[in-house]
XYZ file of C-alpha atoms in Angstrom:
440
model
C 108.992 -192.439 -49.790
C 108.652 -194.883 -46.731
C 109.545 -197.749 -49.528
C 112.606 -195.657 -50.504
C 111.291 -194.088 -53.799
C 111.866 -190.519 -54.398
C 108.544 -188.633 -55.215
C 107.492 -185.658 -56.754
C 104.311 -184.028 -56.885
C 102.983 -181.854 -59.187
C 99.827 -179.502 -58.325
C 97.630 -177.444 -60.679
C 96.438 -175.415 -57.347
C 98.421 -173.018 -55.158
C 99.944 -174.487 -52.021
C 96.372 -174.968 -49.886
C 98.393 -173.588 -46.476
C 99.344 -170.491 -48.152
C 95.609 -169.955 -49.050
C 94.664 -170.712 -45.586
C 97.136 -168.322 -44.126
C 96.149 -165.564 -46.142
C 92.537 -166.484 -45.614
C 93.349 -166.205 -41.856
C 94.909 -162.784 -42.441
C 91.902 -161.675 -44.436
C 89.857 -162.578 -41.677
C 91.327 -161.237 -39.124
C 89.720 -158.607 -36.836
C 86.476 -158.945 -39.520
C 83.293 -160.200 -38.100
C 82.245 -163.454 -39.728
C 79.406 -163.109 -42.123
C 78.970 -166.992 -41.646
C 80.616 -168.774 -38.833
C 83.101 -171.380 -40.130
C 82.499 -170.364 -43.959
C 85.578 -170.374 -46.288
C 86.037 -167.533 -48.306
C 87.306 -169.729 -51.090
C 84.769 -171.230 -53.119
C 87.445 -173.862 -54.111
C 87.420 -175.372 -50.713
C 83.504 -175.100 -50.131
C 82.933 -178.794 -49.461
C 80.845 -181.350 -47.421
C 82.567 -182.434 -44.012
C 85.005 -185.349 -43.992
C 84.030 -188.369 -41.788
C 86.970 -190.628 -40.953
C 86.320 -194.140 -40.152
C 88.512 -197.270 -40.095
C 89.717 -197.628 -43.514
C 90.969 -193.969 -43.529
C 92.070 -194.406 -39.840
C 94.232 -197.391 -40.727
C 95.966 -195.457 -43.738
C 96.810 -192.563 -41.575
C 98.238 -194.914 -38.660
C 100.701 -196.570 -41.295
C 102.356 -192.885 -42.063
C 102.094 -191.999 -38.559
C 99.494 -189.265 -38.552
C 96.424 -190.760 -36.897
C 97.033 -189.653 -33.325
C 97.862 -185.744 -34.286
C 94.313 -186.039 -36.744
C 92.231 -187.960 -33.898
C 93.549 -185.252 -31.404
C 90.882 -182.645 -33.507
C 88.305 -185.210 -34.345
C 84.779 -185.018 -33.077
C 83.260 -188.527 -32.487
C 79.756 -189.242 -33.972
C 78.340 -192.190 -32.312
C 74.894 -192.396 -33.927
C 72.272 -190.616 -36.298
C 70.304 -188.096 -34.495
C 66.944 -188.041 -36.793
C 64.831 -185.012 -36.695
C 61.047 -185.518 -37.348
C 58.628 -183.036 -38.893
C 57.777 -182.212 -35.440
C 61.245 -181.729 -34.060
C 61.132 -185.189 -32.173
C 64.448 -186.554 -31.877
C 65.221 -190.122 -32.438
C 68.474 -192.076 -32.274
C 70.231 -194.667 -34.032
C 73.680 -196.137 -33.100
C 76.407 -196.634 -36.100
C 77.478 -199.690 -34.300
C 78.442 -201.503 -31.191
C 79.327 -199.697 -27.997
C 82.544 -197.855 -28.404
C 82.176 -197.905 -32.357
C 81.859 -194.376 -33.761
C 82.935 -192.650 -37.186
C 84.532 -188.917 -36.652
C 83.853 -185.362 -38.281
C 87.401 -183.846 -38.942
C 88.283 -180.635 -40.594
C 89.227 -180.796 -44.398
C 91.457 -177.950 -44.056
C 93.591 -179.827 -40.875
C 93.784 -183.204 -42.871
C 95.174 -181.297 -46.180
C 97.769 -179.237 -44.083
C 98.992 -182.427 -41.803
C 99.348 -184.225 -44.977
C 100.977 -181.408 -46.991
C 103.612 -181.109 -43.833
C 104.132 -184.578 -43.860
C 104.963 -184.689 -47.390
C 107.338 -181.723 -46.928
C 109.235 -183.373 -43.973
C 109.597 -186.462 -45.605
C 111.498 -184.698 -48.347
C 108.923 -185.047 -51.174
C 109.371 -182.386 -53.823
C 106.219 -180.629 -54.242
C 105.668 -178.258 -57.115
C 102.675 -176.066 -57.037
C 101.060 -173.855 -59.925
C 102.090 -176.791 -62.491
C 99.265 -177.984 -64.785
C 99.533 -181.389 -66.749
C 99.041 -180.869 -70.350
C 99.600 -184.426 -71.622
C 100.939 -188.221 -70.757
C 102.540 -190.414 -73.604
C 102.093 -194.038 -73.590
C 105.277 -194.159 -71.485
C 103.914 -191.994 -68.785
C 106.441 -189.132 -70.136
C 104.593 -185.912 -68.581
C 104.192 -182.500 -70.427
C 103.959 -180.185 -67.624
C 102.906 -176.053 -67.511
C 103.907 -173.443 -65.067
C 102.096 -170.453 -64.119
C 104.194 -168.280 -66.399
C 103.270 -170.339 -69.550
C 106.294 -172.245 -70.040
C 106.401 -176.046 -70.549
C 109.013 -178.904 -69.446
C 108.544 -182.676 -69.673
C 109.073 -185.129 -66.669
C 109.245 -189.120 -66.329
C 109.466 -191.321 -63.312
C 109.061 -195.118 -63.008
C 105.258 -194.605 -62.161
C 103.012 -191.690 -62.485
C 100.315 -192.048 -59.550
C 97.281 -189.843 -60.601
C 95.644 -188.432 -57.448
C 94.320 -185.441 -59.194
C 90.414 -185.888 -58.536
C 87.138 -186.569 -60.037
C 88.341 -184.083 -63.286
C 91.353 -185.969 -63.188
C 94.057 -184.872 -66.051
C 96.060 -188.000 -65.939
C 92.827 -190.196 -66.437
C 91.918 -187.841 -69.486
C 95.590 -188.480 -70.472
C 95.437 -192.311 -69.902
C 91.712 -192.134 -72.156
C 93.531 -190.473 -75.033
C 96.149 -193.090 -75.243
C 94.705 -196.373 -73.833
C 91.255 -198.097 -74.538
C 89.959 -197.701 -71.680
C 86.335 -197.351 -70.304
C 84.958 -194.481 -68.607
C 81.917 -193.454 -67.482
C 80.962 -190.024 -65.487
C 77.056 -189.836 -63.810
C 75.573 -186.902 -62.274
C 72.743 -188.042 -59.928
C 69.782 -185.555 -60.244
C 70.276 -184.425 -56.686
C 72.454 -181.302 -55.501
C 73.692 -179.534 -52.401
C 73.728 -176.609 -50.420
C 75.974 -175.744 -47.522
C 74.962 -173.996 -44.537
C 76.606 -173.110 -41.275
C 74.996 -173.687 -38.061
C 76.988 -170.942 -35.613
C 77.449 -171.394 -31.909
C 74.644 -170.352 -29.384
C 75.329 -166.919 -27.610
C 77.300 -168.932 -24.899
C 79.460 -170.443 -27.065
C 77.951 -173.803 -27.461
C 76.903 -176.380 -29.935
C 73.515 -174.985 -31.265
C 72.343 -178.712 -31.699
C 72.334 -181.467 -29.133
C 73.744 -183.675 -29.030
C 77.058 -182.772 -31.058
C 78.372 -186.266 -31.103
C 76.102 -187.007 -33.353
C 75.316 -186.761 -37.303
C 72.283 -184.973 -37.479
C 69.715 -185.878 -40.122
C 66.559 -184.512 -41.181
C 64.909 -187.169 -43.949
C 62.251 -186.031 -45.778
C 62.255 -188.788 -48.611
C 62.737 -186.962 -51.701
C 65.564 -184.943 -50.052
C 67.236 -184.419 -46.655
C 69.419 -182.091 -44.412
C 72.584 -183.470 -42.555
C 74.625 -181.691 -40.003
C 78.076 -182.539 -38.832
C 79.661 -180.975 -35.760
C 83.444 -178.916 -36.190
C 85.577 -178.428 -33.715
C 84.774 -174.502 -33.538
C 81.112 -175.184 -31.951
C 79.839 -174.964 -35.317
C 77.989 -177.337 -37.183
C 78.182 -177.750 -41.038
C 74.563 -178.461 -42.573
C 73.939 -179.640 -46.020
C 70.838 -179.764 -47.976
C 70.693 -182.672 -50.318
C 67.790 -182.063 -52.740
C 66.634 -182.745 -56.898
C 67.852 -179.736 -58.392
C 64.167 -179.114 -59.343
C 63.922 -178.497 -56.072
C 66.869 -176.386 -55.434
C 66.432 -174.109 -58.143
C 62.579 -173.370 -57.469
C 63.751 -171.460 -54.406
C 64.096 -168.201 -55.926
C 63.901 -165.690 -53.208
C 65.023 -165.357 -49.427
C 61.396 -165.489 -48.399
C 60.981 -168.829 -50.473
C 63.950 -170.286 -48.911
C 62.635 -169.555 -45.264
C 58.970 -170.737 -46.028
C 60.823 -174.042 -47.574
C 62.916 -174.700 -44.011
C 59.730 -173.472 -41.941
C 57.649 -176.258 -43.889
C 60.441 -178.942 -43.945
C 62.825 -178.333 -40.978
C 61.235 -176.243 -38.477
C 63.391 -176.792 -35.952
C 66.384 -175.918 -37.808
C 65.317 -172.558 -38.806
C 66.335 -170.778 -35.290
C 69.630 -172.060 -35.365
C 70.692 -170.896 -38.896
C 71.056 -167.344 -38.986
C 70.920 -165.481 -42.430
C 69.057 -168.467 -43.954
C 68.539 -166.839 -47.145
C 71.906 -165.132 -47.686
C 73.678 -168.471 -47.034
C 71.481 -170.554 -49.350
C 72.246 -168.309 -52.120
C 75.878 -167.387 -51.240
C 77.300 -170.113 -53.245
C 75.396 -172.319 -56.456
C 74.457 -175.924 -56.080
C 77.094 -178.610 -56.214
C 76.905 -181.325 -58.135
C 77.512 -185.117 -57.076
C 78.870 -187.430 -59.618
C 79.901 -190.996 -59.801
C 82.777 -191.774 -61.870
C 83.851 -195.489 -63.250
C 86.907 -196.407 -64.833
C 88.640 -199.606 -66.510
C 91.417 -200.182 -66.397
C 92.652 -197.898 -63.709
C 96.317 -198.600 -64.924
C 98.255 -197.754 -68.270
C 100.401 -201.307 -67.869
C 102.781 -200.533 -64.773
C 103.436 -196.964 -66.144
C 100.593 -195.186 -64.508
C 97.760 -195.952 -62.024
C 95.082 -194.073 -60.957
C 93.752 -193.927 -57.178
C 91.097 -192.043 -55.017
C 88.471 -190.011 -56.997
C 90.449 -189.861 -60.483
C 89.681 -193.662 -60.558
C 86.178 -193.901 -58.515
C 84.678 -190.764 -57.427
C 81.497 -191.563 -55.334
C 78.478 -189.565 -54.073
C 79.300 -188.682 -50.303
C 76.273 -190.522 -48.510
C 78.352 -193.253 -46.996
C 81.218 -190.746 -45.858
C 83.640 -193.275 -47.424
C 85.105 -190.965 -50.800
C 88.074 -189.980 -48.445
C 88.482 -193.496 -46.652
C 88.048 -195.234 -50.048
C 90.789 -192.681 -51.317
C 93.132 -193.555 -48.277
C 92.737 -196.951 -48.531
C 93.600 -197.116 -51.894
C 97.114 -195.782 -50.727
C 97.181 -198.544 -48.028
C 96.280 -201.252 -50.215
C 98.539 -200.279 -52.992
C 101.492 -200.024 -50.616
C 100.449 -203.566 -49.144
C 100.501 -204.909 -52.886
C 104.034 -203.430 -53.334
C 104.878 -205.243 -50.234
C 103.501 -208.447 -51.292
C 105.636 -208.185 -54.641
C 108.941 -206.906 -53.282
C 108.523 -203.189 -54.692
C 108.218 -205.211 -58.423
C 105.702 -202.571 -60.061
C 105.315 -204.799 -63.226
C 103.424 -207.401 -61.007
C 102.027 -204.897 -58.054
C 100.255 -202.314 -60.460
C 98.186 -204.519 -62.957
C 97.120 -206.702 -60.034
C 96.242 -203.756 -57.429
C 94.084 -202.285 -60.395
C 92.095 -205.387 -60.861
C 91.421 -206.264 -57.630
C 90.672 -202.745 -56.202
C 88.503 -201.818 -59.276
C 86.232 -204.197 -58.248
C 86.084 -202.323 -54.263
C 85.544 -199.149 -56.600
C 82.619 -200.133 -58.239
C 81.214 -201.457 -55.359
C 81.312 -198.304 -53.144
C 80.065 -196.306 -55.768
C 76.847 -198.757 -55.639
C 76.809 -198.736 -51.681
C 77.326 -194.970 -51.566
C 73.862 -194.400 -53.832
C 71.947 -197.104 -51.855
C 72.696 -195.334 -48.517
C 71.372 -191.970 -50.009
C 68.542 -193.593 -50.314
C 68.358 -195.026 -46.931
C 69.506 -191.743 -45.378
C 66.572 -189.468 -46.626
C 63.774 -192.095 -46.679
C 63.919 -195.229 -45.009
C 65.282 -194.020 -41.579
C 62.054 -192.527 -41.060
C 60.475 -195.711 -41.984
C 59.056 -198.097 -39.067
C 60.027 -201.327 -41.133
C 63.556 -199.896 -41.713
C 64.235 -199.727 -38.056
C 62.261 -202.800 -37.087
C 64.934 -204.141 -39.640
C 67.762 -202.710 -37.940
C 66.790 -203.984 -34.560
C 66.863 -207.686 -35.908
C 70.420 -206.999 -37.653
C 71.454 -205.686 -34.336
C 69.990 -209.080 -32.335
C 71.454 -211.051 -34.960
C 74.947 -209.433 -34.759
C 75.012 -209.671 -31.079
C 74.212 -213.580 -31.248
C 76.516 -214.240 -34.248
C 79.419 -211.717 -33.923
C 81.868 -211.605 -36.702
C 79.759 -213.909 -39.016
C 77.129 -211.590 -39.125
C 78.009 -207.782 -39.479
C 75.740 -205.190 -40.515
C 76.243 -203.613 -44.139
C 76.927 -200.256 -42.267
C 79.537 -201.496 -39.663
C 81.306 -203.612 -42.359
C 81.895 -200.402 -44.438
C 82.583 -198.286 -41.705
C 84.437 -200.459 -38.981
C 86.405 -203.157 -40.996
C 88.472 -203.186 -44.294
C 86.442 -206.127 -45.407
C 86.687 -205.270 -49.428
C 83.680 -203.222 -50.570
C 82.715 -205.873 -53.108
C 82.720 -208.544 -50.543
C 80.636 -206.019 -48.382
C 78.354 -205.948 -51.047
C 77.910 -209.846 -51.464
C 77.651 -210.488 -47.831
C 75.114 -207.772 -47.322
C 72.861 -208.882 -50.118
C 72.543 -212.420 -48.516
C 72.290 -210.838 -45.236
C 69.063 -208.741 -46.065
C 67.473 -211.793 -47.757
C 67.671 -213.421 -44.349
C 66.958 -210.396 -42.627
C 63.885 -209.657 -44.472
C 62.675 -213.343 -44.205
C 62.833 -213.148 -40.128
C 61.328 -209.674 -40.029
C 58.068 -211.149 -42.124
C 58.070 -214.137 -40.180
C 58.253 -212.345 -37.103
C 55.301 -210.014 -38.088
C 53.472 -212.822 -39.364
C 53.806 -214.583 -35.942
C 52.888 -211.275 -34.353
C 49.587 -211.275 -36.546
C 48.575 -214.477 -36.170
C 49.013 -214.192 -32.484
C 46.751 -211.309 -32.483
C 44.318 -213.113 -34.866
C 44.333 -216.103 -32.335
C 44.038 -213.816 -29.235
C 40.743 -212.203 -30.766
C 39.399 -215.034 -31.351
C 39.657 -216.422 -28.269
C 38.212 -213.327 -26.881
C 35.344 -213.170 -29.443
C 34.715 -217.091 -28.315
C 34.352 -215.908 -24.780
C 32.360 -213.197 -25.605
C 29.327 -215.375 -27.195
C 29.734 -218.140 -24.026
């Protein structure tokens, strides 16, 4: 729209703003069964963490300030040991933080902005098919069908994309969908009786790392936390009663149990969610259709980059159009080739960060490596940026992040082990000297 194009949006679902309004009316005057919980399972989802890539895209369309006014900064990880002891791991340098934001808020503001900028929005319209020239066959809620064609079709329709399915039928594209063995359950931690956050500090992402599984909790503006348990489906499915759930949480997350009311009821309120990684090559059908966001590269949520990567797709495509003078015939194929490498890279990074969050964050060696990384970053500045900071606080392409972090990891490992060896040698020398003196 900002480049002068007329844009039409077709959405299979209803207008979420109407659903939100209806939900609020249904909840008005009724006691909330679970604080902050949505009445609609279609909107049940892991909290959104907004960082630099997404912020830059929102700034470009003039929405950043409105969204940031409702964001909660998270400056660090707050790690919960089995005994309830807390330790803290800053996300970056002083002043750097990620932001917990409401999915409802960001969806509403984006739809409002589309409406204000004369995007023609059609809800309850399903894609039936797309041909090789990107002509769409669409179906209304009453079953009637019609066709539509534009200069380009942008498929931004999520991990189970209809546009992508049509592209696969009419082109020789490669596609993979990989479900990891872990699923998730969402729980709500309500405010205290005094109306305050039940976990402190509320400006942190709380993590209970337990090696094969973990729980996290992100703050919400209404003083609730959304807690999410990630675990193998075998673990989740083995908990078949309220008592079993409570026993599991008492054993693994004892400090969380007092702040999660109706634990068993919340656990069984919804089925466990699945976590999927999508890879597609190429993302485009010549210069006629292009996939963006989860439709092209759905990722597991452990780097908090799903939304940020999708927003950056839009920003990077806009930048590519600017570089080619709005010439789709050049911009689309080049964007698809360059950005696909980044999409594949963030898929890899996202899963690796799950292993780090659930297991390595509880390791003394991991903490030592982080200290070494911090020292090198302080000494070398932009020549040495920790992997997390490259992903969350820069726009370095994800594939470049992978390459740089591999090199840096090798150096950090060598420095860390050299330090350990030097310390061990120093201890051995000291012990030998003491032993020699004791014999004199």
